[in-house]
GROMACS .gro file of C-alpha atoms in nm:
model
  400
    1MET     CA    1  -2.140  -0.627  -2.091
    2SER     CA    2  -2.050  -0.883  -1.828
    3ALA     CA    3  -2.093  -0.789  -1.445
    4TYR     CA    4  -1.982  -1.032  -1.186
    5GLN     CA    5  -2.229  -1.104  -0.875
    6TYR     CA    6  -2.216  -1.323  -0.607
    7TYR     CA    7  -2.495  -1.495  -0.428
    8GLU     CA    8  -2.470  -1.719  -0.086
    9PHE     CA    9  -2.721  -1.841   0.162
   10LEU     CA   10  -2.631  -2.068   0.444
   11ALA     CA   11  -2.920  -2.274   0.694
   12ILE     CA   12  -2.763  -2.296   1.016
   13ASP     CA   13  -3.027  -2.377   1.240
   14ARG     CA   14  -3.182  -2.631   1.045
   15PRO     CA   15  -3.072  -2.826   0.708
   16LEU     CA   16  -3.338  -2.803   0.397
   17THR     CA   17  -3.519  -3.123   0.292
   18GLU     CA   18  -3.489  -3.264  -0.042
   19ALA     CA   19  -3.796  -3.109  -0.117
   20GLU     CA   20  -3.703  -2.754   0.002
   21GLN     CA   21  -3.377  -2.804  -0.192
   22ALA     CA   22  -3.618  -2.865  -0.507
   23GLU     CA   23  -3.798  -2.577  -0.412
   24VAL     CA   24  -3.513  -2.365  -0.438
   25ARG     CA   25  -3.379  -2.509  -0.737
   26GLU     CA   26  -3.647  -2.353  -0.922
   27THR     CA   27  -3.503  -2.020  -0.890
   28SER     CA   28  -3.191  -2.109  -1.032
   29THR     CA   29  -3.050  -2.403  -1.239
   30ARG     CA   30  -2.699  -2.286  -1.207
   31ALA     CA   31  -2.654  -2.274  -0.850
   32ARG     CA   32  -2.459  -2.517  -0.630
   33ILE     CA   33  -2.737  -2.663  -0.371
   34ASN     CA   34  -2.706  -2.885  -0.083
   35ALA     CA   35  -2.887  -2.913   0.255
   36THR     CA   36  -2.712  -2.658   0.405
   37SER     CA   37  -2.595  -2.386   0.131
   38PHE     CA   38  -2.659  -2.193  -0.144
   39VAL     CA   39  -2.390  -2.074  -0.391
   40ASN     CA   40  -2.432  -1.912  -0.741
   41GLU     CA   41  -2.186  -1.643  -0.948
   42TYR     CA   42  -2.299  -1.469  -1.229
   43HIS     CA   43  -2.071  -1.304  -1.509
   44TYR     CA   44  -2.378  -1.229  -1.706
   45GLY     CA   45  -2.776  -1.228  -1.632
   46ASP     CA   46  -2.904  -1.207  -1.280
   47TYR     CA   47  -3.048  -1.421  -1.018
   48SER     CA   48  -3.440  -1.455  -1.042
   49GLY     CA   49  -3.563  -1.542  -0.697
   50ASP     CA   50  -3.649  -1.296  -0.445
   51THR     CA   51  -3.361  -1.313  -0.179
   52ARG     CA   52  -3.541  -1.191   0.099
   53ARG     CA   53  -3.825  -1.439   0.028
   54ILE     CA   54  -3.551  -1.697  -0.020
   55LEU     CA   55  -3.400  -1.632   0.311
   56SER     CA   56  -3.727  -1.616   0.490
   57ARG     CA   57  -3.849  -1.945   0.401
   58TYR     CA   58  -3.523  -2.181   0.386
   59TYR     CA   59  -3.191  -2.015   0.487
   60ASP     CA   60  -3.061  -1.802   0.837
   61ALA     CA   61  -2.801  -1.603   0.640
   62HIS     CA   62  -2.720  -1.430   0.304
   63LEU     CA   63  -2.439  -1.272   0.121
   64TYR     CA   64  -2.436  -1.051  -0.182
   65PHE     CA   65  -2.181  -0.887  -0.366
   66ALA     CA   66  -2.156  -0.703  -0.720
   67GLU     CA   67  -1.856  -0.585  -0.887
   68TRP     CA   68  -2.023  -0.226  -0.894
   69GLY     CA   69  -2.002  -0.206  -0.528
   70SER     CA   70  -2.330  -0.353  -0.371
   71ARG     CA   71  -2.260  -0.552  -0.054
   72GLN     CA   72  -2.523  -0.704   0.176
   73VAL     CA   73  -2.524  -0.952   0.466
   74MET     CA   74  -2.868  -1.054   0.585
   75LEU     CA   75  -2.902  -1.239   0.918
   76LYS     CA   76  -3.229  -1.410   1.047
   77LEU     CA   77  -3.308  -1.530   1.395
   78PRO     CA   78  -3.608  -1.625   1.591
   79THR     CA   79  -3.790  -1.346   1.731
   80ARG     CA   80  -3.748  -1.510   2.062
   81LEU     CA   81  -3.374  -1.465   2.060
   82VAL     CA   82  -3.369  -1.103   1.957
   83ASP     CA   83  -3.406  -0.782   2.215
   84LEU     CA   84  -3.593  -0.593   1.955
   85GLN     CA   85  -3.588  -0.277   2.167
   86ARG     CA   86  -3.201  -0.285   2.189
   87CYS     CA   87  -3.139  -0.392   1.854
   88GLU     CA   88  -3.350  -0.105   1.691
   89GLN     CA   89  -3.112   0.170   1.859
   90TYR     CA   90  -2.876   0.043   1.557
   91TRP     CA   91  -3.100   0.127   1.279
   92ALA     CA   92  -2.951   0.311   0.998
   93ASN     CA   93  -3.137   0.344   0.678
   94PRO     CA   94  -2.959   0.251   0.399
   95GLY     CA   95  -2.707   0.033   0.592
   96CYS     CA   96  -2.835  -0.152   0.883
   97THR     CA   97  -3.222  -0.218   0.896
   98ILE     CA   98  -3.401  -0.483   1.089
   99SER     CA   99  -3.744  -0.616   0.940
  100ARG     CA  100  -3.996  -0.862   1.124
  101GLY     CA  101  -4.139  -1.170   0.978
  102LYS     CA  102  -4.352  -1.449   1.102
  103GLY     CA  103  -4.154  -1.540   1.383
  104THR     CA  104  -3.807  -1.414   1.291
  105VAL     CA  105  -3.614  -1.095   1.282
  106VAL     CA  106  -3.389  -1.022   0.993
  107PHE     CA  107  -3.092  -0.783   1.049
  108ASP     CA  108  -3.004  -0.642   0.667
  109PHE     CA  109  -2.656  -0.505   0.664
  110SER     CA  110  -2.596  -0.332   0.318
  111PRO     CA  111  -2.441   0.005   0.289
  112ASP     CA  112  -2.467   0.123  -0.055
  113PHE     CA  113  -2.093   0.152  -0.217
  114GLU     CA  114  -2.263   0.192  -0.576
  115ASP     CA  115  -2.082   0.426  -0.799
  116ASP     CA  116  -1.819   0.482  -0.564
  117GLY     CA  117  -1.517   0.388  -0.769
  118GLU     CA  118  -1.259   0.374  -0.491
  119TRP     CA  119  -1.485   0.076  -0.349
  120GLU     CA  120  -1.494  -0.144  -0.692
  121ASP     CA  121  -1.307  -0.480  -0.702
  122VAL     CA  122  -1.409  -0.798  -0.854
  123TRP     CA  123  -1.526  -1.052  -0.586
  124ASP     CA  124  -1.268  -1.340  -0.530
  125GLU     CA  125  -1.329  -1.520  -0.189
  126GLY     CA  126  -0.960  -1.638  -0.193
  127ASP     CA  127  -0.819  -1.282  -0.225
  128LEU     CA  128  -1.079  -1.103   0.027
  129GLY     CA  129  -1.063  -1.386   0.251
  130VAL     CA  130  -1.413  -1.338   0.337
  131SER     CA  131  -1.698  -1.564   0.281
  132LEU     CA  132  -2.065  -1.627   0.444
  133ALA     CA  133  -1.938  -1.891   0.687
  134SER     CA  134  -1.681  -1.635   0.825
  135ILE     CA  135  -1.944  -1.360   0.871
  136ALA     CA  136  -2.218  -1.580   1.001
  137GLY     CA  137  -2.107  -1.594   1.365
  138VAL     CA  138  -2.218  -1.240   1.404
  139ARG     CA  139  -2.581  -1.401   1.406
  140SER     CA  140  -2.513  -1.611   1.697
  141GLU     CA  141  -2.362  -1.331   1.888
  142ILE     CA  142  -2.623  -1.112   1.855
  143ALA     CA  143  -2.869  -1.391   1.969
  144VAL     CA  144  -2.651  -1.420   2.298
  145GLY     CA  145  -2.668  -1.024   2.350
  146ASP     CA  146  -2.316  -0.916   2.166
  147LEU     CA  147  -2.443  -0.625   1.963
  148ARG     CA  148  -2.099  -0.544   1.823
  149GLY     CA  149  -2.180  -0.661   1.490
  150LEU     CA  150  -2.509  -0.438   1.503
  151TYR     CA  151  -2.274  -0.127   1.569
  152LEU     CA  152  -2.014  -0.202   1.294
  153ALA     CA  153  -2.292  -0.211   1.074
  154TRP     CA  154  -2.425   0.117   1.167
  155LEU     CA  155  -2.079   0.272   1.162
  156ALA     CA  156  -2.041   0.115   0.784
  157ALA     CA  157  -2.355   0.289   0.705
  158TYR     CA  158  -2.260   0.621   0.841
  159GLY     CA  159  -1.900   0.581   0.749
  160ARG     CA  160  -1.986   0.592   0.381
  161TRP     CA  161  -2.088   0.974   0.424
  162GLU     CA  162  -1.731   1.081   0.387
  163ILE     CA  163  -1.734   0.966   0.021
  164ALA     CA  164  -2.080   1.017  -0.066
  165GLU     CA  165  -2.223   1.340   0.076
  166GLU     CA  166  -2.588   1.258  -0.020
  167ALA     CA  167  -2.566   0.927   0.189
  168PHE     CA  168  -2.791   1.063   0.465
  169PRO     CA  169  -3.008   1.375   0.524
  170PRO     CA  170  -2.803   1.679   0.657
  171ASP     CA  171  -2.995   1.670   1.001
  172ASP     CA  172  -2.820   1.317   1.050
  173GLU     CA  173  -2.499   1.469   1.117
  174ASP     CA  174  -2.638   1.555   1.470
  175ARG     CA  175  -2.770   1.206   1.522
  176LEU     CA  176  -2.626   1.048   1.848
  177GLU     CA  177  -2.409   0.704   1.792
  178PRO     CA  178  -2.610   0.406   1.932
  179PRO     CA  179  -2.497   0.270   2.254
  180VAL     CA  180  -2.137   0.152   2.216
  181PRO     CA  181  -2.078  -0.194   2.268
  182ALA     CA  182  -1.811  -0.345   2.491
  183GLY     CA  183  -1.508  -0.492   2.317
  184LEU     CA  184  -1.493  -0.287   2.012
  185GLY     CA  185  -1.105  -0.284   2.020
  186ARG     CA  186  -1.116  -0.676   2.040
  187LEU     CA  187  -1.335  -0.757   1.771
  188THR     CA  188  -1.416  -1.172   1.738
  189PHE     CA  189  -1.302  -1.355   1.402
  190PRO     CA  190  -1.674  -1.286   1.280
  191GLN     CA  191  -1.663  -0.913   1.344
  192ARG     CA  192  -1.341  -0.883   1.175
  193ALA     CA  193  -1.478  -1.040   0.877
  194LEU     CA  194  -1.769  -0.798   0.862
  195VAL     CA  195  -1.546  -0.517   0.919
  196ASP     CA  196  -1.365  -0.633   0.592
  197PHE     CA  197  -1.678  -0.686   0.404
  198LEU     CA  198  -1.840  -0.388   0.482
  199ARG     CA  199  -1.524  -0.200   0.436
  200ILE     CA  200  -1.524   0.000   0.750
  201ASP     CA  201  -1.275   0.241   0.773
  202ARG     CA  202  -1.005   0.185   1.016
  203ASP     CA  203  -0.950   0.525   1.125
  204LEU     CA  204  -1.339   0.541   1.205
  205LEU     CA  205  -1.307   0.233   1.391
  206ALA     CA  206  -1.019   0.335   1.624
  207VAL     CA  207  -1.220   0.644   1.698
  208ALA     CA  208  -1.544   0.472   1.793
  209ALA     CA  209  -1.350   0.209   1.987
  210ARG     CA  210  -1.228   0.490   2.232
  211THR     CA  211  -1.522   0.494   2.433
  212SER     CA  212  -1.573   0.082   2.434
  213THR     CA  213  -1.524  -0.049   2.759
  214ALA     CA  214  -1.312  -0.371   2.800
  215LEU     CA  215  -1.507  -0.680   2.767
  216ALA     CA  216  -1.581  -0.808   3.112
  217ASP     CA  217  -1.572  -1.197   3.180
  218ALA     CA  218  -1.954  -1.221   3.308
  219ALA     CA  219  -2.027  -1.470   3.565
  220TRP     CA  220  -2.266  -1.684   3.345
  221PRO     CA  221  -2.442  -1.943   3.515
  222GLY     CA  222  -2.327  -2.173   3.225
  223VAL     CA  223  -2.515  -2.390   2.973
  224ASP     CA  224  -2.567  -2.680   3.259
  225GLU     CA  225  -2.678  -2.448   3.521
  226ALA     CA  226  -2.955  -2.311   3.264
  227ILE     CA  227  -3.061  -2.645   3.146
  228ARG     CA  228  -3.124  -2.704   3.530
  229ARG     CA  229  -3.311  -2.420   3.573
  230LEU     CA  230  -3.555  -2.523   3.280
  231SER     CA  231  -3.906  -2.676   3.380
  232GLU     CA  232  -3.947  -3.077   3.258
  233SER     CA  233  -4.197  -2.939   2.984
  234ASP     CA  234  -3.941  -2.694   2.877
  235LYS     CA  235  -3.651  -2.986   2.868
  236ASP     CA  236  -3.882  -3.234   2.692
  237GLY     CA  237  -3.972  -2.971   2.402
  238LEU     CA  238  -3.594  -2.888   2.381
  239LEU     CA  239  -3.506  -3.251   2.328
  240SER     CA  240  -3.812  -3.308   2.094
  241ARG     CA  241  -3.638  -3.033   1.856
  242VAL     CA  242  -3.302  -3.180   1.877
  243ALA     CA  243  -3.440  -3.518   1.753
  244ALA     CA  244  -3.619  -3.305   1.487
  245GLY     CA  245  -3.332  -3.186   1.335
  246GLU     CA  246  -3.285  -2.863   1.531
  247GLY     CA  247  -3.007  -2.903   1.734
  248ALA     CA  248  -2.820  -2.600   1.616
  249ALA     CA  249  -3.132  -2.355   1.751
  250VAL     CA  250  -3.159  -2.513   2.060
  251ARG     CA  251  -2.808  -2.492   2.132
  252LEU     CA  252  -2.827  -2.114   2.020
  253GLU     CA  253  -3.139  -2.092   2.281
  254LEU     CA  254  -2.954  -2.270   2.542
  255ALA     CA  255  -2.630  -2.017   2.505
  256ARG     CA  256  -2.852  -1.715   2.514
  257LEU     CA  257  -2.991  -1.850   2.852
  258ALA     CA  258  -2.642  -1.887   2.997
  259ALA     CA  259  -2.518  -1.539   2.862
  260GLY     CA  260  -2.804  -1.362   3.020
  261ASP     CA  261  -2.760  -0.967   2.954
  262ARG     CA  262  -2.383  -0.930   2.824
  263SER     CA  263  -2.402  -0.578   2.624
  264ASN     CA  264  -2.199  -0.389   2.882
  265ALA     CA  265  -2.271  -0.098   2.635
  266VAL     CA  266  -2.221   0.277   2.705
  267ASP     CA  267  -2.578   0.402   2.724
  268ASP     CA  268  -2.496   0.728   2.856
  269PRO     CA  269  -2.596   1.010   2.630
  270GLU     CA  270  -2.354   1.260   2.788
  271LYS     CA  271  -2.072   0.998   2.668
  272ARG     CA  272  -2.220   0.926   2.320
  273ARG     CA  273  -2.091   1.134   1.997
  274THR     CA  274  -2.304   1.238   1.719
  275VAL     CA  275  -2.232   1.128   1.354
  276GLY     CA  276  -2.058   1.444   1.292
  277GLU     CA  277  -1.802   1.404   1.582
  278LEU     CA  278  -1.738   1.081   1.484
  279LEU     CA  279  -1.635   1.144   1.125
  280ASP     CA  280  -1.435   1.468   1.227
  281ALA     CA  281  -1.231   1.257   1.483
  282ALA     CA  282  -1.165   0.987   1.240
  283ALA     CA  283  -1.030   1.234   0.980
  284GLU     CA  284  -0.798   1.368   1.237
  285HIS     CA  285  -0.673   1.016   1.340
  286ARG     CA  286  -0.631   0.948   0.958
  287GLU     CA  287  -0.452   1.253   0.909
  288GLN     CA  288  -0.236   1.190   1.235
  289ARG     CA  289  -0.168   0.798   1.106
  290LEU     CA  290  -0.079   0.923   0.788
  291GLN     CA  291   0.182   1.155   0.919
  292ARG     CA  292   0.314   0.886   1.144
  293GLU     CA  293   0.333   0.653   0.863
  294ARG     CA  294   0.523   0.910   0.656
  295LEU     CA  295   0.772   0.997   0.930
  296ALA     CA  296   0.829   0.608   0.965
  297ALA     CA  297   0.880   0.562   0.602
  298ALA     CA  298   1.124   0.850   0.558
  299ALA     CA  299   1.310   0.725   0.900
  300ALA     CA  300   1.313   0.359   0.711
  301ALA     CA  301   1.429   0.501   0.408
  302ASP     CA  302   1.705   0.679   0.576
  303ALA     CA  303   1.815   0.378   0.773
  304ARG     CA  304   1.825   0.167   0.438
  305ALA     CA  305   2.045   0.478   0.297
  306ALA     CA  306   2.272   0.464   0.574
  307ALA     CA  307   2.323   0.102   0.575
  308GLU     CA  308   2.378   0.095   0.211
  309ALA     CA  309   2.634   0.380   0.236
  310LYS     CA  310   2.803   0.178   0.519
  311ARG     CA  311   2.794  -0.115   0.311
  312GLU     CA  312   2.984   0.055   0.012
  313ARG     CA  313   3.224   0.219   0.276
  314THR     CA  314   3.322  -0.136   0.374
  315GLU     CA  315   3.315  -0.261   0.053
  316ARG     CA  316   3.527   0.014  -0.087
  317ASP     CA  317   3.779  -0.027   0.207
  318ARG     CA  318   3.826  -0.381   0.146
  319ARG     CA  319   3.905  -0.322  -0.235
  320LEU     CA  320   4.140  -0.051  -0.122
  321ARG     CA  321   4.335  -0.287   0.120
  322GLU     CA  322   4.353  -0.580  -0.184
  323VAL     CA  323   4.501  -0.298  -0.421
  324ALA     CA  324   4.769  -0.182  -0.156
  325ARG     CA  325   4.867  -0.514  -0.106
  326ASP     CA  326   5.003  -0.551  -0.481
  327PRO     CA  327   4.952  -0.232  -0.672
  328GLU     CA  328   5.134  -0.412  -0.957
  329THR     CA  329   4.895  -0.695  -0.996
  330ALA     CA  330   4.642  -0.439  -1.010
  331TRP     CA  331   4.741  -0.265  -1.302
  332GLU     CA  332   4.804  -0.567  -1.489
  333ARG     CA  333   4.437  -0.670  -1.393
  334VAL     CA  334   4.321  -0.319  -1.568
  335GLY     CA  335   4.496  -0.394  -1.898
  336GLN     CA  336   4.335  -0.751  -1.892
  337LEU     CA  337   3.976  -0.641  -1.834
  338VAL     CA  338   4.030  -0.351  -2.098
  339GLU     CA  339   4.147  -0.602  -2.382
  340VAL     CA  340   3.847  -0.808  -2.325
  341GLY     CA  341   3.643  -0.489  -2.461
  342ARG     CA  342   3.299  -0.564  -2.310
  343SER     CA  343   3.100  -0.335  -2.100
  344GLY     CA  344   3.113  -0.519  -1.797
  345GLU     CA  345   3.506  -0.545  -1.773
  346TYR     CA  346   3.507  -0.156  -1.847
  347ASP     CA  347   3.325  -0.100  -1.537
  348GLU     CA  348   3.548  -0.321  -1.333
  349ALA     CA  349   3.889  -0.180  -1.497
  350ALA     CA  350   3.785   0.178  -1.415
  351HIS     CA  351   3.695   0.107  -1.085
  352ILE     CA  352   4.052  -0.054  -1.017
  353VAL     CA  353   4.200   0.235  -1.150
  354GLU     CA  354   3.978   0.483  -0.925
  355ASP     CA  355   4.113   0.276  -0.642
  356LEU     CA  356   4.461   0.315  -0.787
  357TRP     CA  357   4.397   0.698  -0.791
  358THR     CA  358   4.261   0.705  -0.433
  359LEU     CA  359   4.542   0.542  -0.305
  360ALA     CA  360   4.799   0.771  -0.457
  361MET     CA  361   4.618   1.073  -0.314
  362ARG     CA  362   4.595   0.917   0.018
  363ASP     CA  363   4.980   0.823   0.017
  364GLY     CA  364   5.115   1.121  -0.175
  365HIS     CA  365   5.202   0.920  -0.487
  366GLN     CA  366   5.003   1.157  -0.741
  367ASP     CA  367   5.286   1.229  -0.965
  368ALA     CA  368   5.417   0.865  -1.012
  369VAL     CA  369   5.057   0.735  -1.081
  370ARG     CA  370   4.971   1.040  -1.302
  371GLY     CA  371   5.254   0.887  -1.538
  372ARG     CA  372   5.109   0.562  -1.564
  373LEU     CA  373   4.741   0.708  -1.605
  374VAL     CA  374   4.873   0.907  -1.885
  375GLU     CA  375   5.031   0.567  -2.052
  376LEU     CA  376   4.723   0.380  -1.991
  377ARG     CA  377   4.504   0.644  -2.154
  378SER     CA  378   4.714   0.662  -2.434
  379ARG     CA  379   4.761   0.299  -2.484
  380TYR     CA  380   4.360   0.263  -2.503
  381ALA     CA  381   4.295   0.624  -2.700
  382ARG     CA  382   4.069   0.425  -2.914
  383ARG     CA  383   3.832   0.288  -2.639
  384PRO     CA  384   3.611   0.566  -2.592
  385ALA     CA  385   3.391   0.375  -2.371
  386PHE     CA  386   3.666   0.317  -2.151
  387GLN     CA  387   3.777   0.642  -2.147
  388ARG     CA  388   3.429   0.783  -2.063
  389ARG     CA  389   3.439   0.568  -1.771
  390LEU     CA  390   3.773   0.711  -1.638
  391ASP     CA  391   3.622   1.089  -1.689
  392GLU     CA  392   3.307   0.974  -1.473
  393ARG     CA  393   3.546   0.895  -1.188
  394ASP     CA  394   3.719   1.199  -1.226
  395ILE     CA  395   4.061   1.009  -1.324
  396PRO     CA  396   4.316   1.242  -1.454
  397ALA     CA  397   4.373   1.297  -1.832
  398ALA     CA  398   4.695   1.340  -2.001
  399ASN     CA  399   4.674   1.737  -2.005
  400GLU     CA  400   4.569   1.734  -1.649
   0.00000   0.00000   0.00000
């Protein structure tokens, strides 16, 4: 039985050497591998390599998707760029875990959607509009102290509780949310991509953002000022690393120095909500949103119906004026159409007869027109399809 799986790795801080690419190639003969990326898709079979080991040794970011619901993003950063004490507040298992390696920290975002049918879809990068490249920016954001990505991963983990009651222990309902970062109401492009990939419920996100303050424009010293503050030996070390091909990593470190502390997170326990409170508020927000959408849809349908009724009235008034200008030509046209003997012509002829009868009732000429209707029905008595159309429009018959 086929099952679609997608694997992707990115080398961001340093490209892989040819020797390293050859080592990675040993784990897959089918993957598309170059100095900065690894991409492989499976419809049958599975990747034989250890994704965590491959990330640890060669790459900086990893994305995995399987059609049965599994989704995973892993981001690796040098330990010196991570405030572990702050980051570990966003721990949720499963969903948002942090592990330490040799000089590195790996953030693992993997809320488990397996066996939840409503989450299943076949991965298509073009349709979903999400790729590892679009999400990887969360890595540099974490490095400079923007922890919105971690909060989003935590939210995705506990958001699954709404569709999987056994996802977490019951006591977790009373667990306080981690510090709410500033700027949840205005996410960056990588953060929005992460929201899409982790399928974070939009109502839960809206509720979570209620206590998030605006992201202030911090008075950072800037990269130039950060460089001036470095010692000569530190500058020489950074230049040596740039020359060795670590320019991206150096830029990230300088950005962290320039950014300082930009968390602006709400860290007051009195203002933080429990998991249960967030989920309950999201359910209420969802019902209110759906009610607004239902009302808006009904109003739109009413507006469309009113517009269509107005259009029909305008068209009917136009036809009546045209028939009123020359009734005899209209009667002749009826005969010509009926003689054709086709469904469309019968419809048009019946419309004209209806207009003639409407004008007769409006102007008080019913008796004169009734006589012509009797003659018309008699002449085409063997045209039951035409007669039926007249009956449907309440056109008088001979005995009425």
